[in-house]
Coordinates of C-alpha atoms and ligand atoms in Angstrom, one line a residue:
X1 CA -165.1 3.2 -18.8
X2 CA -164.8 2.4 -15.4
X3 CA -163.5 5.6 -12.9
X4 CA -161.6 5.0 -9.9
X5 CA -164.8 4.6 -7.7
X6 CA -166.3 2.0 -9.8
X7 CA -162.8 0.0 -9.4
X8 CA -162.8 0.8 -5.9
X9 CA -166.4 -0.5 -5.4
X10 CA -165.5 -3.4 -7.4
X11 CA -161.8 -4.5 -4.9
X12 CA -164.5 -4.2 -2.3
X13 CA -167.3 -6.4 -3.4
X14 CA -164.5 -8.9 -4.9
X15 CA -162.8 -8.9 -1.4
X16 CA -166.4 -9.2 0.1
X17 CA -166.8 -11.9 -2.3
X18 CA -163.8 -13.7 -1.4
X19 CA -164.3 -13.5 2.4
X20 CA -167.8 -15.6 1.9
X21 CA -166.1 -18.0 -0.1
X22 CA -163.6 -18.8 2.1
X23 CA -164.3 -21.3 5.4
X24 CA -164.0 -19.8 9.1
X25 CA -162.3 -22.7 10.3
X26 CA -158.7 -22.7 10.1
X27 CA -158.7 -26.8 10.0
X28 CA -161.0 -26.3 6.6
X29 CA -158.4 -24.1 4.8
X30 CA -156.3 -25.5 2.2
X31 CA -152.5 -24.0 2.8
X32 CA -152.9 -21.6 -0.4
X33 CA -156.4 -20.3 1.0
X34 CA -155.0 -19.8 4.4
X35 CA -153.0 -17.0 3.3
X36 CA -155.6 -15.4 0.8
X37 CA -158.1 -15.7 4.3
X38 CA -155.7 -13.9 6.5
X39 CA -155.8 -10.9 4.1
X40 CA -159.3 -11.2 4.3
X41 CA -159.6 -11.5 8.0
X42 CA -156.7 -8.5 8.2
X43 CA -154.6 -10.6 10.3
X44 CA -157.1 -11.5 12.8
X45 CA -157.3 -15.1 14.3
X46 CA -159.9 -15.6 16.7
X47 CA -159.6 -19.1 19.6
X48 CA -163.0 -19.7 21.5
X49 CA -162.0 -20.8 24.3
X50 CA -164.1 -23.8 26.0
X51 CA -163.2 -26.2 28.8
X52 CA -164.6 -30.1 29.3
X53 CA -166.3 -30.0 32.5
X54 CA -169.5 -31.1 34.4
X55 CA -172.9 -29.1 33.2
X56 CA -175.3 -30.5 35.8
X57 CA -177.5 -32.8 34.8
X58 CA -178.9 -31.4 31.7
X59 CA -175.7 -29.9 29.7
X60 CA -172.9 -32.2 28.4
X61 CA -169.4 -32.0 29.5
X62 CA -168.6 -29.9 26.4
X63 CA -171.3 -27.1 27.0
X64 CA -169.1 -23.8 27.0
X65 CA -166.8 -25.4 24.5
X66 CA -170.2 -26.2 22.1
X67 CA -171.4 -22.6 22.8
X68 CA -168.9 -20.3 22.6
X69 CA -167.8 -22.0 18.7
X70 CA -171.3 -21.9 18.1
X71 CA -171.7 -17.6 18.5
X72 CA -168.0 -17.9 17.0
X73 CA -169.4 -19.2 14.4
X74 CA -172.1 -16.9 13.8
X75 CA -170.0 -13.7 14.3
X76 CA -166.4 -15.1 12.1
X77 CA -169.7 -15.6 9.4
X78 CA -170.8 -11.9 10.0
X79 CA -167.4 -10.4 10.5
X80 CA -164.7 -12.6 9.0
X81 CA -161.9 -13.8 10.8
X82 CA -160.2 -17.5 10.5
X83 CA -161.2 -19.5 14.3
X84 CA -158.6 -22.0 15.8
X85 CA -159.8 -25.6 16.4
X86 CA -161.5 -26.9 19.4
X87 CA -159.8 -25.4 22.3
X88 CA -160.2 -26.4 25.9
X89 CA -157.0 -25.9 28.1
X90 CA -158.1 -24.1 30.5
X91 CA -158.9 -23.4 34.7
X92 CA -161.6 -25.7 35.9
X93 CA -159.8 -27.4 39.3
X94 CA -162.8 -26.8 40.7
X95 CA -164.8 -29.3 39.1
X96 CA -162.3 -32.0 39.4
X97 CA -164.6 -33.8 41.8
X98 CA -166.9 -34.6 39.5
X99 CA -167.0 -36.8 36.0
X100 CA -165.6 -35.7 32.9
X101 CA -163.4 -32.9 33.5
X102 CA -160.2 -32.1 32.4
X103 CA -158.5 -30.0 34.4
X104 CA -154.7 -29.4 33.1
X105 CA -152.1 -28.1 35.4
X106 CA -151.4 -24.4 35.9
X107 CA -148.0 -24.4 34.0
X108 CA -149.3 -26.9 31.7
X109 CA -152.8 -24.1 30.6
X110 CA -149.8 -20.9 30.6
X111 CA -147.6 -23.1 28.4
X112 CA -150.1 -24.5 25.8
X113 CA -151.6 -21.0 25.5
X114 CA -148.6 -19.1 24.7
X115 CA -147.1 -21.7 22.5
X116 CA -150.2 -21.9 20.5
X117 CA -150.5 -18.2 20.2
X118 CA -147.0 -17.8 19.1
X119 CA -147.6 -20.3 16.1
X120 CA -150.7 -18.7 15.2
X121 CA -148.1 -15.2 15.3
X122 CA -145.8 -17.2 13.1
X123 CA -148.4 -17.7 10.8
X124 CA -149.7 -14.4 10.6
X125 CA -152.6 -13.5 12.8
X126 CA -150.8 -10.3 14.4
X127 CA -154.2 -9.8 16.2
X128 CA -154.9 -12.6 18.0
X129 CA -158.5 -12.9 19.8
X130 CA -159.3 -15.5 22.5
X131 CA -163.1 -15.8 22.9
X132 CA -163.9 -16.7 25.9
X133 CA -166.8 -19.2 26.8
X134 CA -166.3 -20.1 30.7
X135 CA -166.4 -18.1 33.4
X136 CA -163.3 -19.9 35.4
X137 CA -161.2 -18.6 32.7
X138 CA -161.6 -15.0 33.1
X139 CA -158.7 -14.5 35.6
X140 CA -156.6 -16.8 33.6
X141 CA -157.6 -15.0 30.3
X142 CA -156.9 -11.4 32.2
X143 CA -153.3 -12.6 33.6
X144 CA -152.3 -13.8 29.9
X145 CA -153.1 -10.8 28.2
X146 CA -151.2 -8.8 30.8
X147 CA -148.0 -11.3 31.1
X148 CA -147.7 -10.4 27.3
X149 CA -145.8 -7.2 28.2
X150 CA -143.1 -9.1 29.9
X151 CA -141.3 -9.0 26.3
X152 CA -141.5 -7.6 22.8
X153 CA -144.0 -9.3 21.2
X154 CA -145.3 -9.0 16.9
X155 CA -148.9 -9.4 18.1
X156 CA -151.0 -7.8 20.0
X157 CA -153.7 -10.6 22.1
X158 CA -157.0 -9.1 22.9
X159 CA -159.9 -10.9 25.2
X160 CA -163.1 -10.2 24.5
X161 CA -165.1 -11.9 27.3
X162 CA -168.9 -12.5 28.7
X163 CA -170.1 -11.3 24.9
X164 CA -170.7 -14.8 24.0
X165 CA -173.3 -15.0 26.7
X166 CA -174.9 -11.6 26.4
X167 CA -178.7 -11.7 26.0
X168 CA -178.8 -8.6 24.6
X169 CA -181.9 -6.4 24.2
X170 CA -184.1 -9.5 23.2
X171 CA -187.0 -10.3 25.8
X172 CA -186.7 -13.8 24.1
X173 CA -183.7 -14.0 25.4
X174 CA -184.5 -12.9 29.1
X175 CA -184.7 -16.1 31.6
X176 CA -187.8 -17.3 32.1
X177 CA -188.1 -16.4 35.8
X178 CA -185.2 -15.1 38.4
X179 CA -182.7 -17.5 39.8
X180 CA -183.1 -20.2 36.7
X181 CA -179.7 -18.7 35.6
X182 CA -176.1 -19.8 36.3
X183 CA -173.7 -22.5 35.5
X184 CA -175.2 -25.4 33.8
X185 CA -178.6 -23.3 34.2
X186 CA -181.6 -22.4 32.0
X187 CA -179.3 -20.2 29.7
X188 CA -176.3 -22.4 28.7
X189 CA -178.9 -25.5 28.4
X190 CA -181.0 -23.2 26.4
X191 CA -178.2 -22.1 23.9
X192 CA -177.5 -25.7 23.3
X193 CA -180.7 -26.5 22.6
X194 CA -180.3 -23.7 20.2
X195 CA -177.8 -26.3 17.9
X196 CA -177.5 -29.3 19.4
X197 CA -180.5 -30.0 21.2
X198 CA -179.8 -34.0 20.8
X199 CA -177.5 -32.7 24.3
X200 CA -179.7 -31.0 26.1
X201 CA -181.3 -32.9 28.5
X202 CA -184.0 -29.9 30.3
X203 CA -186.4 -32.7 31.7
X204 CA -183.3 -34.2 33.9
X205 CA -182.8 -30.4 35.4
X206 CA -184.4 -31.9 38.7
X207 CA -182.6 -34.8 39.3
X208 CA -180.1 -32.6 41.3
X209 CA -179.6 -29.1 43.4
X210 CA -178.8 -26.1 41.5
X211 CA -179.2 -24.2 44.8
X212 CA -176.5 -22.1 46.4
X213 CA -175.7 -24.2 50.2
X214 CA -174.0 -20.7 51.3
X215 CA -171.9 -23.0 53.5
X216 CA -168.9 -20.8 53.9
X217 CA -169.7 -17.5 55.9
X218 CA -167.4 -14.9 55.2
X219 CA -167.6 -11.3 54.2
X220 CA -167.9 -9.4 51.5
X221 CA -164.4 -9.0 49.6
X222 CA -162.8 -12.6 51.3
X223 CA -163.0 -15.2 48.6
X224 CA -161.1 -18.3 48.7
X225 CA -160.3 -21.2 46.0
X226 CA -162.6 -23.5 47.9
X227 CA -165.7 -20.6 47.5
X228 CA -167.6 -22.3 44.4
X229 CA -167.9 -26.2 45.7
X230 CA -168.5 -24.2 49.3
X231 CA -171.9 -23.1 47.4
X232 CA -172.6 -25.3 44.5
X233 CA -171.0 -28.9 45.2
X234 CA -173.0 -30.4 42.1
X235 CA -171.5 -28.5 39.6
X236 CA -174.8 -27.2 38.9
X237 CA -176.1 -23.1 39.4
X238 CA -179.8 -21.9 38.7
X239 CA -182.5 -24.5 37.1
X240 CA -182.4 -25.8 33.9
X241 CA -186.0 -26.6 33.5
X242 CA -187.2 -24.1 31.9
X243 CA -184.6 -24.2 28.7
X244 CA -185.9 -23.7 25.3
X245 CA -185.1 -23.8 22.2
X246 CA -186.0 -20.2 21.6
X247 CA -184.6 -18.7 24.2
X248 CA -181.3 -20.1 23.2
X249 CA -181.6 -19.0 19.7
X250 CA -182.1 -15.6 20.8
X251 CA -179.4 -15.8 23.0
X252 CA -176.9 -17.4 20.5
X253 CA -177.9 -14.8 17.6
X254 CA -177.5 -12.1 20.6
X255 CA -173.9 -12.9 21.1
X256 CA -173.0 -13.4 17.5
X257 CA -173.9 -9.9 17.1
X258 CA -172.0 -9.3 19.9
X259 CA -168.7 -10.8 19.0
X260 CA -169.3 -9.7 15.2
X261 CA -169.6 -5.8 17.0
X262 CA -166.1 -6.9 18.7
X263 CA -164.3 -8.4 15.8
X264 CA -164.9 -5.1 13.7
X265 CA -164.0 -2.5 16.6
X266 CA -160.4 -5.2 17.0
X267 CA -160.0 -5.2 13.2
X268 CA -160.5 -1.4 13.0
X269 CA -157.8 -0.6 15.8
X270 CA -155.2 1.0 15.6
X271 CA -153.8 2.3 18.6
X272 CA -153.3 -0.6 20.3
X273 CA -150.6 -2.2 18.4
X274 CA -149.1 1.4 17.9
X275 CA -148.9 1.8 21.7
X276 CA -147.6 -1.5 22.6
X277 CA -144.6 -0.8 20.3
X278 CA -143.8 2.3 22.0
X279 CA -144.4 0.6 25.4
X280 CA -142.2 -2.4 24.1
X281 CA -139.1 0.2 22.8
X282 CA -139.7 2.5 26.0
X283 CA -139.2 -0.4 28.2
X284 CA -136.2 -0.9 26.9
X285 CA -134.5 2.1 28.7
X286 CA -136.9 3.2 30.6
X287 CA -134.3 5.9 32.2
X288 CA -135.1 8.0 29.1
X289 CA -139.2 7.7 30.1
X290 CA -139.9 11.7 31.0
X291 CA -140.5 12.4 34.6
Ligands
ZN1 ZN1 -170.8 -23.3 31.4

């Protein structure tokens, strides 16, 4: 006869069972399974966030969007949670010199981002992450998640940033000398080599400077919009040459664990959403707030 533990062990292993069976993409759900995922995923959605710009002469246009689904991938398979298509609406002005890049307006990435998140709300991810894969953006990422307190909101959004491209503990991961690292550099090429090498393109990491021209001379603490293509006007940070196939898989599986570690702590919390509902009713007469 079974006792209460054995039934317990078994909700738990069919529930473990069910999360393997169902996809991690959201576009691969039927409508029916959608719903049976979410109580798998405990009402956590997850958007890596890419962009579409240049990625020197060895990465294609696509390389942070490529990478940061990849170790989405690999953690949603480790830690369930249902991942939003192919998302790339984000900052990259700064590239708009160069070939390929789509750089949306600054009303235009606010707009898209909240509307999409409030759909995903609608359709029940109350814990909303937003993986993020590109380094412009982090400010972006930061001001959304704080503009969320303007009103009450059902969800609760939390960023989980520079995981994706953590190397972790592995030396396999570690670059292969000092200054090959950067944008469009021996790490990002690496990881892509890690899943699409057909991309990668290591031997053409010479073809241009991935040098910083330090042409703008300012102290520490002064930064201005025009700071990057002041230093690195080809798009292009660190040296490529040295990318590898190995390197990138123990980079990739570095930040899956990483992002896996994230999804749990997100899935397991509790306080958050707790405080942000006393925030959200406190703001509402905040005369009564103690002094
Ligand atoms: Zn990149």
């Amino acid at each position: 006869m079974l006792n209460m533990r054995a039934l317990f062990l078994f909700a738990v292993m069919a529930i473990t069972a069910a999360a393997q069976s169902f996809p991690i993409h959201w576009e691969d759900l039927t409508a029916e399974d959608f719903t049976k995922a979410l109580a798998v995923s405990r009402n956590t959605c997850a958007i890596p966030f890419g962009i579409i710009e240049k990625h020197g002469p060895s990465g294609p246009l696509g390389t942070d969007l490529l990478n940061v689904r990849y170790t989405s991938e690999l953690a949603a398979k480790q830690e369930y949670t249902i991942l939003f298509p192919a998302y790339y609406f984000g900052q990259i002005f700064e590239a708009r010199h160069q070939p390929g890049t789509i750089a949306y307006s600054t009303k235009l990435q606010l707009d898209i981002l909240q509307e999409t998140v409030s759909e995903m709300s609608r359709n029940g991810c109350k814990k909303v992450i937003i993986i993020n894969g590109h380094g412009g953006n982090t400010a972006l990422l930061n001001y959304f998640a704080q503009i969320q307190l303007d009103s009450p909101k059902d969800y609760i959004i939390y960023v989980v940033s520079g995981v994706s491209s953590a190397s972790g503990q592995n030396p396999a991961a570690a670059p292969s000398k000092p200054g090959v690292d950067g944008h469009a550099g021996e790490g990002e090429v690496s990881n892509i080599m890690a899943h699409r090498p057909e991309l990668a393109h290591p031997e053409r990491a010479g073809d241009e400077s991935g040098k910083n021209l330090r042409r703008l001379d300012l102290p520490t603490g002064v930064t201005t919009g025009i700071s990057w293509y002041s230093m690195y006007p080809n798009h292009y940070a660190g040296d490529a040459a040295g990318s590898t196939a190995a390197r990138g898989k123990a980079a990739t599986e570095a930040g899956g664990a990483g992002i896996a570690a994230a999804l749990r702590a997100i899935k397991a919390d509790t306080v958050g959403p707790r405080l942000q509902a006393e925030f959200f009713e406190a703001a509402k007469h905040p005369n009564d707030t103690k002094q």
